[in-house]
Coordinates of C-alpha atoms in Angstrom, one line a residue:
X1 CA -46.4 37.3 -6.9
X2 CA -49.8 39.1 -6.1
X3 CA -51.7 36.3 -6.1
X4 CA -50.1 35.0 -2.9
X5 CA -52.5 36.8 -0.2
X6 CA -55.5 35.6 -1.9
X7 CA -53.8 32.3 -1.5
X8 CA -53.5 32.9 1.7
X9 CA -56.4 34.6 3.5
X10 CA -59.8 34.1 3.3
X11 CA -62.5 36.1 2.4
X12 CA -63.7 38.0 5.7
X13 CA -67.0 37.5 6.8
X14 CA -68.0 41.4 6.6
X15 CA -67.2 41.7 2.6
X16 CA -69.4 37.8 2.4
X17 CA -72.1 40.0 4.2
X18 CA -71.6 43.4 1.3
X19 CA -71.6 40.6 -1.3
X20 CA -75.1 39.4 -1.0
X21 CA -77.4 42.3 -1.9
X22 CA -74.8 41.8 -4.8
X23 CA -75.5 38.5 -5.4
X24 CA -79.6 38.6 -5.2
X25 CA -79.9 41.5 -7.8
X26 CA -77.4 39.9 -10.2
X27 CA -80.4 37.3 -10.3
X28 CA -83.0 39.4 -10.9
X29 CA -81.1 41.7 -13.6
X30 CA -82.5 41.4 -16.4
X31 CA -81.7 38.6 -19.2
X32 CA -80.4 39.3 -22.2
X33 CA -82.8 37.6 -24.4
X34 CA -86.6 38.4 -24.3
X35 CA -87.6 34.4 -24.7
X36 CA -85.0 33.9 -21.7
X37 CA -86.8 32.7 -18.5
X38 CA -86.4 34.9 -15.2
X39 CA -83.5 34.3 -13.3
X40 CA -81.1 32.5 -16.1
X41 CA -78.6 33.8 -14.9
X42 CA -78.7 33.4 -11.4
X43 CA -75.5 30.8 -10.2
X44 CA -77.7 27.7 -9.0
X45 CA -80.1 25.2 -11.0
X46 CA -83.1 25.4 -8.0
X47 CA -82.8 29.6 -8.4
X48 CA -83.0 29.1 -12.0
X49 CA -86.3 26.9 -11.2
X50 CA -88.1 29.2 -9.1
X51 CA -89.7 31.2 -11.1
X52 CA -91.6 28.3 -12.8
X53 CA -92.4 26.8 -9.3
X54 CA -93.2 30.0 -7.7
X55 CA -96.0 30.4 -10.7
X56 CA -96.6 26.7 -11.1
X57 CA -98.1 27.1 -7.3
X58 CA -100.3 30.0 -8.0
X59 CA -101.7 28.5 -11.3
X60 CA -102.4 25.3 -9.2
X61 CA -104.1 27.6 -6.2
X62 CA -105.9 29.8 -8.6
X63 CA -107.1 27.3 -10.8
X64 CA -109.9 25.7 -9.3
X65 CA -110.5 28.8 -6.5
X66 CA -111.5 30.5 -9.4
X67 CA -113.8 27.7 -10.8
X68 CA -115.5 27.5 -6.9
X69 CA -116.1 31.1 -7.0
X70 CA -117.1 32.0 -9.8
X71 CA -119.7 28.7 -9.3
X72 CA -120.5 29.4 -5.8
X73 CA -120.7 33.5 -4.9
X74 CA -121.1 34.3 -8.1
X75 CA -123.6 31.9 -9.7
X76 CA -121.9 32.3 -13.1
X77 CA -122.9 28.6 -15.0
X78 CA -120.5 25.9 -14.5
X79 CA -119.0 26.0 -18.7
X80 CA -118.4 29.8 -18.0
X81 CA -116.9 29.5 -14.3
X82 CA -114.3 26.9 -16.0
X83 CA -113.5 28.4 -18.9
X84 CA -112.8 31.6 -16.9
X85 CA -111.2 29.9 -14.5
X86 CA -108.8 28.5 -17.2
X87 CA -108.4 31.7 -18.8
X88 CA -107.3 34.1 -15.9
X89 CA -105.0 31.4 -14.4
X90 CA -103.1 29.2 -16.9
X91 CA -101.6 32.6 -18.6
X92 CA -99.3 33.0 -16.1
X93 CA -96.8 29.9 -17.2
X94 CA -96.0 32.5 -20.1
X95 CA -95.2 35.0 -17.0
X96 CA -91.7 33.6 -16.9
X97 CA -90.7 33.6 -19.9
X98 CA -92.6 36.2 -21.7
X99 CA -94.8 38.1 -19.8
X100 CA -95.5 40.9 -22.2
X101 CA -97.6 38.3 -24.0
X102 CA -99.2 36.8 -20.8
X103 CA -100.5 39.8 -19.5
X104 CA -102.3 40.7 -22.6
X105 CA -104.1 37.6 -22.6
X106 CA -104.9 38.0 -18.6
X107 CA -105.8 41.0 -19.2
X108 CA -108.6 40.2 -21.9
X109 CA -109.4 36.8 -19.7
X110 CA -110.3 39.2 -16.6
X111 CA -112.1 42.0 -18.8
X112 CA -114.5 38.8 -20.6
X113 CA -114.6 37.6 -16.8
X114 CA -116.0 41.1 -15.9
X115 CA -118.4 41.4 -18.6
X116 CA -119.7 37.9 -18.2
X117 CA -120.3 38.8 -14.0
X118 CA -122.6 41.5 -15.2
X119 CA -125.2 38.9 -15.9
X120 CA -124.3 36.6 -13.2
X121 CA -127.7 35.7 -10.8
X122 CA -125.7 37.0 -7.5
X123 CA -122.9 39.5 -8.7
X124 CA -124.6 41.6 -6.1
X125 CA -122.6 42.3 -3.1
X126 CA -119.5 40.6 -4.5
X127 CA -116.6 42.6 -5.9
X128 CA -116.8 43.7 -9.3
X129 CA -115.2 43.9 -11.6
X130 CA -111.9 42.2 -11.1
X131 CA -112.4 39.1 -8.2
X132 CA -109.8 38.2 -5.8
X133 CA -108.8 35.4 -7.4
X134 CA -108.0 37.3 -10.2
X135 CA -106.9 40.1 -8.6
X136 CA -103.9 37.5 -7.1
X137 CA -103.2 36.6 -10.4
X138 CA -102.5 39.9 -12.0
X139 CA -100.7 41.2 -9.1
X140 CA -98.4 37.7 -9.6
X141 CA -97.9 38.9 -13.7
X142 CA -97.0 42.4 -12.1
X143 CA -94.2 40.8 -10.3
X144 CA -92.4 39.2 -13.3
X145 CA -93.3 42.2 -15.4
X146 CA -91.2 44.0 -13.3
X147 CA -88.7 42.3 -13.4
X148 CA -88.2 42.3 -17.1
X149 CA -89.7 44.9 -18.9
X150 CA -88.6 48.6 -19.7
X151 CA -90.0 51.6 -17.4
X152 CA -91.8 52.4 -20.2
X153 CA -93.3 48.7 -20.9
X154 CA -94.2 49.3 -17.0
X155 CA -95.8 52.3 -17.1
X156 CA -97.7 51.7 -20.5
X157 CA -99.3 48.7 -18.4
X158 CA -100.0 50.4 -15.8
X159 CA -101.9 52.8 -17.8
X160 CA -103.8 50.2 -19.9
X161 CA -105.1 48.5 -16.3
X162 CA -106.5 52.0 -15.2
X163 CA -107.8 52.6 -18.5
X164 CA -109.3 49.1 -18.5
X165 CA -110.9 50.0 -15.1
X166 CA -112.5 52.9 -15.8
X167 CA -114.5 51.6 -19.3
X168 CA -115.7 48.7 -16.8
X169 CA -116.7 51.2 -14.3
X170 CA -119.4 52.4 -16.8
X171 CA -121.2 49.4 -16.9
X172 CA -120.8 49.1 -13.0
X173 CA -124.0 46.3 -12.1
X174 CA -125.4 47.6 -9.0
X175 CA -124.6 46.8 -5.2
X176 CA -121.3 45.2 -6.8
X177 CA -117.6 46.4 -4.8
X178 CA -116.5 48.0 -6.7
X179 CA -111.9 46.8 -7.4
X180 CA -111.0 48.6 -10.1
X181 CA -109.2 51.5 -7.5
X182 CA -108.1 48.6 -6.0
X183 CA -106.0 47.1 -8.8
X184 CA -104.8 50.0 -9.9
X185 CA -103.6 51.0 -6.5
X186 CA -101.2 47.6 -6.1
X187 CA -100.6 46.8 -10.0
X188 CA -99.0 50.7 -9.6
X189 CA -97.3 49.6 -6.3
X190 CA -95.9 45.8 -7.5
X191 CA -94.6 47.4 -10.3
X192 CA -92.6 50.5 -9.1
X193 CA -91.1 47.9 -6.6
X194 CA -89.5 44.9 -8.5
X195 CA -88.9 47.8 -11.3
X196 CA -87.1 49.0 -8.9
X197 CA -85.0 45.8 -7.4
X198 CA -84.3 45.2 -11.4
X199 CA -82.7 48.4 -11.9
X200 CA -80.9 47.6 -8.8
X201 CA -80.1 43.9 -10.0
X202 CA -78.9 46.3 -14.1
X203 CA -76.5 48.9 -12.1
X204 CA -75.2 46.7 -10.6
X205 CA -74.3 44.5 -13.2
X206 CA -73.0 47.5 -15.5
X207 CA -70.9 48.7 -12.1
X208 CA -69.6 45.0 -12.0
X209 CA -68.7 45.1 -16.2
X210 CA -66.9 48.2 -15.7
X211 CA -64.7 46.7 -12.9
X212 CA -64.3 43.9 -15.2
X213 CA -63.0 46.6 -18.2
X214 CA -60.8 48.0 -15.8
X215 CA -58.8 45.1 -14.2
X216 CA -58.5 44.2 -18.3
X217 CA -56.9 47.6 -18.9
X218 CA -55.5 48.0 -15.5
X219 CA -54.1 44.4 -16.4
X220 CA -53.1 45.7 -19.7
X221 CA -51.1 48.7 -18.6
X222 CA -49.0 46.6 -16.4
X223 CA -47.9 44.8 -19.4
X224 CA -46.7 47.4 -20.7
X225 CA -44.9 49.1 -18.3
X226 CA -42.9 46.2 -17.9
X227 CA -41.6 45.7 -20.9
X228 CA -40.9 48.7 -21.2
X229 CA -39.2 48.5 -18.4
X230 CA -37.2 45.5 -19.4
X231 CA -36.8 46.5 -23.0
X232 CA -35.0 50.0 -21.3
X233 CA -32.8 47.5 -19.4
X234 CA -31.7 45.3 -22.3
X235 CA -30.8 48.5 -24.8
X236 CA -27.6 48.6 -23.0
X237 CA -27.1 45.0 -23.3
X238 CA -27.9 45.2 -26.8
X239 CA -25.8 49.0 -27.2
X240 CA -22.9 47.2 -25.7
X241 CA -22.9 44.5 -28.3
X242 CA -23.4 47.4 -30.8
X243 CA -20.7 49.3 -29.8
X244 CA -17.8 46.4 -30.1
X245 CA -18.9 45.9 -33.6
X246 CA -18.6 49.8 -34.3
X247 CA -15.2 49.3 -33.0
X248 CA -14.0 46.5 -34.5
X249 CA -14.9 47.5 -38.0
X250 CA -13.2 51.1 -37.4
X251 CA -10.3 49.9 -36.0
X252 CA -10.1 46.6 -38.9
X253 CA -8.0 48.6 -41.4
X254 CA -5.3 49.2 -38.6
X255 CA -5.4 45.9 -37.5
X256 CA -4.9 44.1 -40.4
X257 CA -2.5 46.4 -42.9
X258 CA -2.7 45.0 -46.6
X259 CA -6.2 44.9 -46.2
X260 CA -7.8 45.6 -49.8
X261 CA -9.6 48.8 -50.5
X262 CA -13.1 46.8 -51.1
X263 CA -12.8 45.0 -48.4
X264 CA -11.8 48.0 -46.0
X265 CA -15.1 49.7 -47.7
X266 CA -16.9 47.0 -46.5
X267 CA -15.9 47.2 -43.4
X268 CA -16.7 51.1 -43.8
X269 CA -20.4 50.3 -43.7
X270 CA -20.3 47.9 -41.5
X271 CA -19.2 50.1 -38.9
X272 CA -21.5 53.3 -40.2
X273 CA -24.4 50.9 -39.7
X274 CA -23.4 49.9 -36.3
X275 CA -23.4 53.2 -35.5
X276 CA -26.9 54.3 -37.1
X277 CA -29.0 51.5 -35.4
X278 CA -27.3 52.8 -32.3
X279 CA -28.5 56.1 -32.7
X280 CA -32.5 54.3 -33.7
X281 CA -32.0 52.3 -30.4
X282 CA -31.1 55.7 -28.5
X283 CA -34.5 57.2 -30.3
X284 CA -36.5 54.3 -28.8
X285 CA -35.3 54.5 -25.3
X286 CA -36.2 57.5 -25.5
X287 CA -39.5 57.1 -26.4
X288 CA -39.8 53.7 -23.8
X289 CA -38.6 56.4 -21.0
X290 CA -41.4 58.6 -21.7
X291 CA -39.6 62.1 -20.5
X292 CA -39.3 63.9 -23.9
X293 CA -35.4 64.5 -22.8
X294 CA -33.4 61.9 -24.4
X295 CA -33.1 59.4 -21.7
X296 CA -31.8 61.9 -19.4
X297 CA -34.6 62.3 -17.0
X298 CA -33.7 59.3 -16.6
X299 CA -31.3 59.9 -13.5
X300 CA -28.0 58.2 -12.9
X301 CA -29.7 54.4 -12.2
X302 CA -30.4 54.3 -15.9
X303 CA -26.8 55.0 -16.7
X304 CA -25.4 52.4 -14.5
X305 CA -24.5 48.6 -15.4
X306 CA -27.4 46.2 -15.1
X307 CA -27.3 43.9 -12.0
X308 CA -26.6 40.3 -12.7
X309 CA -26.6 36.7 -11.0
X310 CA -23.1 38.2 -9.4
X311 CA -25.5 41.0 -7.5
X312 CA -27.7 37.9 -6.2
X313 CA -25.5 37.8 -3.4
X314 CA -25.8 41.2 -2.4
X315 CA -29.8 41.5 -2.9
X316 CA -29.9 38.5 -0.5
X317 CA -27.1 40.4 1.8
X318 CA -29.7 43.4 2.2
X319 CA -33.1 41.6 2.2
X320 CA -31.5 40.0 5.4
X321 CA -30.2 43.5 6.9
X322 CA -34.0 44.5 6.6
X323 CA -35.0 41.7 8.7
X324 CA -35.9 38.8 6.3
X325 CA -34.3 35.5 7.0
X326 CA -33.1 34.5 3.9
X327 CA -30.7 31.5 3.0
X328 CA -28.7 31.9 -0.8
X329 CA -27.3 29.1 -2.4
X330 CA -25.6 30.3 -5.8
X331 CA -24.0 27.9 -7.7
X332 CA -20.6 28.8 -8.4
X333 CA -19.6 30.0 -12.4
X334 CA -23.7 30.4 -12.9
X335 CA -22.6 34.8 -13.9
X336 CA -20.5 33.5 -16.2
X337 CA -22.4 30.8 -18.0
X338 CA -25.3 32.9 -18.4
X339 CA -25.7 35.3 -21.6
X340 CA -26.5 38.9 -20.8
X341 CA -30.3 38.6 -20.9
X342 CA -30.3 35.6 -18.7
X343 CA -27.9 37.3 -16.6
X344 CA -30.3 40.1 -15.5
X345 CA -33.5 38.3 -15.7
X346 CA -32.2 35.9 -13.7
X347 CA -31.5 38.4 -11.1
X348 CA -34.9 40.7 -11.7
X349 CA -36.2 37.7 -10.9
X350 CA -35.5 36.6 -7.7
X351 CA -35.3 40.9 -6.7
X352 CA -38.7 40.4 -7.5
X353 CA -39.7 37.5 -4.9
X354 CA -37.6 38.3 -2.5
X355 CA -40.2 42.0 -2.7
X356 CA -43.1 40.2 -2.5
X357 CA -41.7 38.0 0.3
X358 CA -41.2 40.7 2.3
X359 CA -44.4 42.8 1.2
X360 CA -46.8 39.5 1.9
X361 CA -45.0 37.0 4.4
X362 CA -42.6 39.5 6.1
X363 CA -40.2 37.7 8.5
X364 CA -41.1 34.1 6.1
X365 CA -38.3 31.5 6.0
X366 CA -37.3 32.3 2.5
X367 CA -34.7 30.2 0.1
X368 CA -33.0 31.2 -2.8
X369 CA -31.2 29.1 -5.1
X370 CA -29.6 29.6 -8.5
X371 CA -27.8 26.8 -10.4
X372 CA -26.6 26.1 -13.8
X373 CA -25.8 23.2 -16.0
X374 CA -25.1 23.2 -19.8
X375 CA -28.3 24.1 -21.1
X376 CA -30.1 26.4 -18.5
X377 CA -30.0 28.6 -15.5
X378 CA -32.4 27.4 -12.5
X379 CA -34.0 30.2 -10.4
X380 CA -35.8 29.1 -7.6
X381 CA -37.4 30.9 -4.6
X382 CA -39.1 29.5 -1.8
X383 CA -40.9 30.8 1.5
X384 CA -42.7 29.4 4.2
X385 CA -46.0 31.2 5.7
X386 CA -45.8 34.5 7.2
X387 CA -44.2 34.6 10.8
X388 CA -45.7 38.2 11.5
X389 CA -49.3 39.9 12.5
X390 CA -48.1 42.8 10.3
X391 CA -48.9 40.7 6.5
X392 CA -51.8 41.8 5.4
X393 CA -51.7 45.6 6.3
X394 CA -48.3 45.4 3.9
X395 CA -49.8 43.1 1.0
X396 CA -52.1 46.0 0.2
X397 CA -48.8 48.5 -0.7
X398 CA -48.0 45.9 -3.9
X399 CA -48.1 47.2 -7.2
X400 CA -48.9 44.2 -9.0
X401 CA -46.2 43.7 -11.2
X402 CA -44.4 41.2 -10.0
X403 CA -45.5 37.9 -11.5
X404 CA -46.3 40.4 -14.8
X405 CA -42.6 41.2 -15.0
X406 CA -41.4 37.7 -14.0
X407 CA -43.5 35.9 -17.0
X408 CA -42.3 38.7 -19.2
X409 CA -38.9 38.1 -18.7
X410 CA -38.8 34.2 -18.6
X411 CA -41.3 34.6 -22.2
X412 CA -38.3 36.8 -23.3
X413 CA -35.1 33.8 -22.9
X414 CA -37.9 31.4 -24.0
X415 CA -38.0 29.6 -20.8
X416 CA -40.6 28.6 -18.2
X417 CA -42.2 30.2 -14.5
X418 CA -43.5 27.9 -12.4
X419 CA -45.4 30.0 -9.3
X420 CA -48.3 29.0 -7.1
X421 CA -48.9 28.5 -3.6
X422 CA -47.7 25.6 -0.7
X423 CA -49.4 23.1 1.4
X424 CA -48.2 24.9 4.4
X425 CA -48.5 27.8 3.4
X426 CA -45.7 29.8 1.6
X427 CA -45.1 30.2 -2.0
X428 CA -42.8 29.0 -4.7
X429 CA -41.4 30.9 -7.8
X430 CA -39.3 28.3 -10.1
X431 CA -38.0 30.0 -13.5
X432 CA -35.8 28.1 -16.0
X433 CA -34.0 29.8 -18.6
X434 CA -32.4 28.3 -21.3
X435 CA -28.3 29.2 -22.4
X436 CA -28.7 28.6 -25.8
X437 CA -31.3 30.3 -28.5
X438 CA -34.0 29.1 -27.2
X439 CA -34.8 32.7 -26.8
X440 CA -33.9 34.0 -30.5
X441 CA -36.3 31.1 -31.4
X442 CA -39.4 32.4 -29.0
X443 CA -39.0 36.2 -30.4

């Protein structure tokens, strides 16, 4: 019943606020494939469309502005202005999916534009080699690169940007305002900030993946522990039957005098096989206990008879004495009708259910019902919402074995288990345990 608290308690506001940066960095994380768009891992459609919208707005704004500035301020010819405007802005659309090729195209276009502007009529007194519009577009490109490319690529882009500016500086026209150093500093800053954000997203993703692996490993370990515990308990049941077979086979020649020799030899072989099976079961039990002392370290509790439906009354009385109001409905003769595996499973299911009620819903009204017919035993444990304010503090004490143990026991008998929260805030555990050979068929 480890999910019971999740069904009843909402997520605290502080926890939601703490997870906001996690969700943001998850959106920024590097896509798995090279051609995957920016924010492709975002959970919402508008977040996945956001890069296209932002880049589209910049292209629509920068294209006419670039043409107008080159034509009016630099007096570069209309044909050159239009060609440079398209070459410097349109490749930004490619940056959403392939930022490195987009950067190469823009850098070549900006470099050609700087060379063309050396022959413009009014380049003096204006920015060169990078115009204000080309700087804005280049910085947009740096943002896309920083969110996608590796650190080595970002450093290479930054150094190439600075190298191109240095080379163009040898051809600098007179009277211009040099912007090579400005772009070098700004591009490095943008790459550093966006690269850091992407790194945080990658780190958060790795942490989330590791948490998923750890959770899967914990669930697997819990399942194995429950199976081992069930196997230890069922050892007593099977050992009883094997002991009966051994005694009957050994005593057959004395109880049935005049038995032919071959028949006596057959009974002797049966007894020997039963004793060998008991020895093998004891070795298996030693492995399951994992104590290396032939099962003796388990304590006296390991040697006590396994409980069954007949002891549910005592279990309920002990729970009531602990302050938990429990109402029991126990059908007469259920313990006699159930085979040993079902008898033990029914008791353990009630035990786990009541333990989780005490842990997750202390003080809640609880009803336990165990009924049977000719084909199955029905175990039902239903509790209402918690009647105490201490429920949240007690929830953290669970081991998470409750539902896993119930599922394994029901699966062992070939039955079905139905658990889940109720509309009033309570919880329900319902198990059907067949009395026929369904468990043998399931195995």
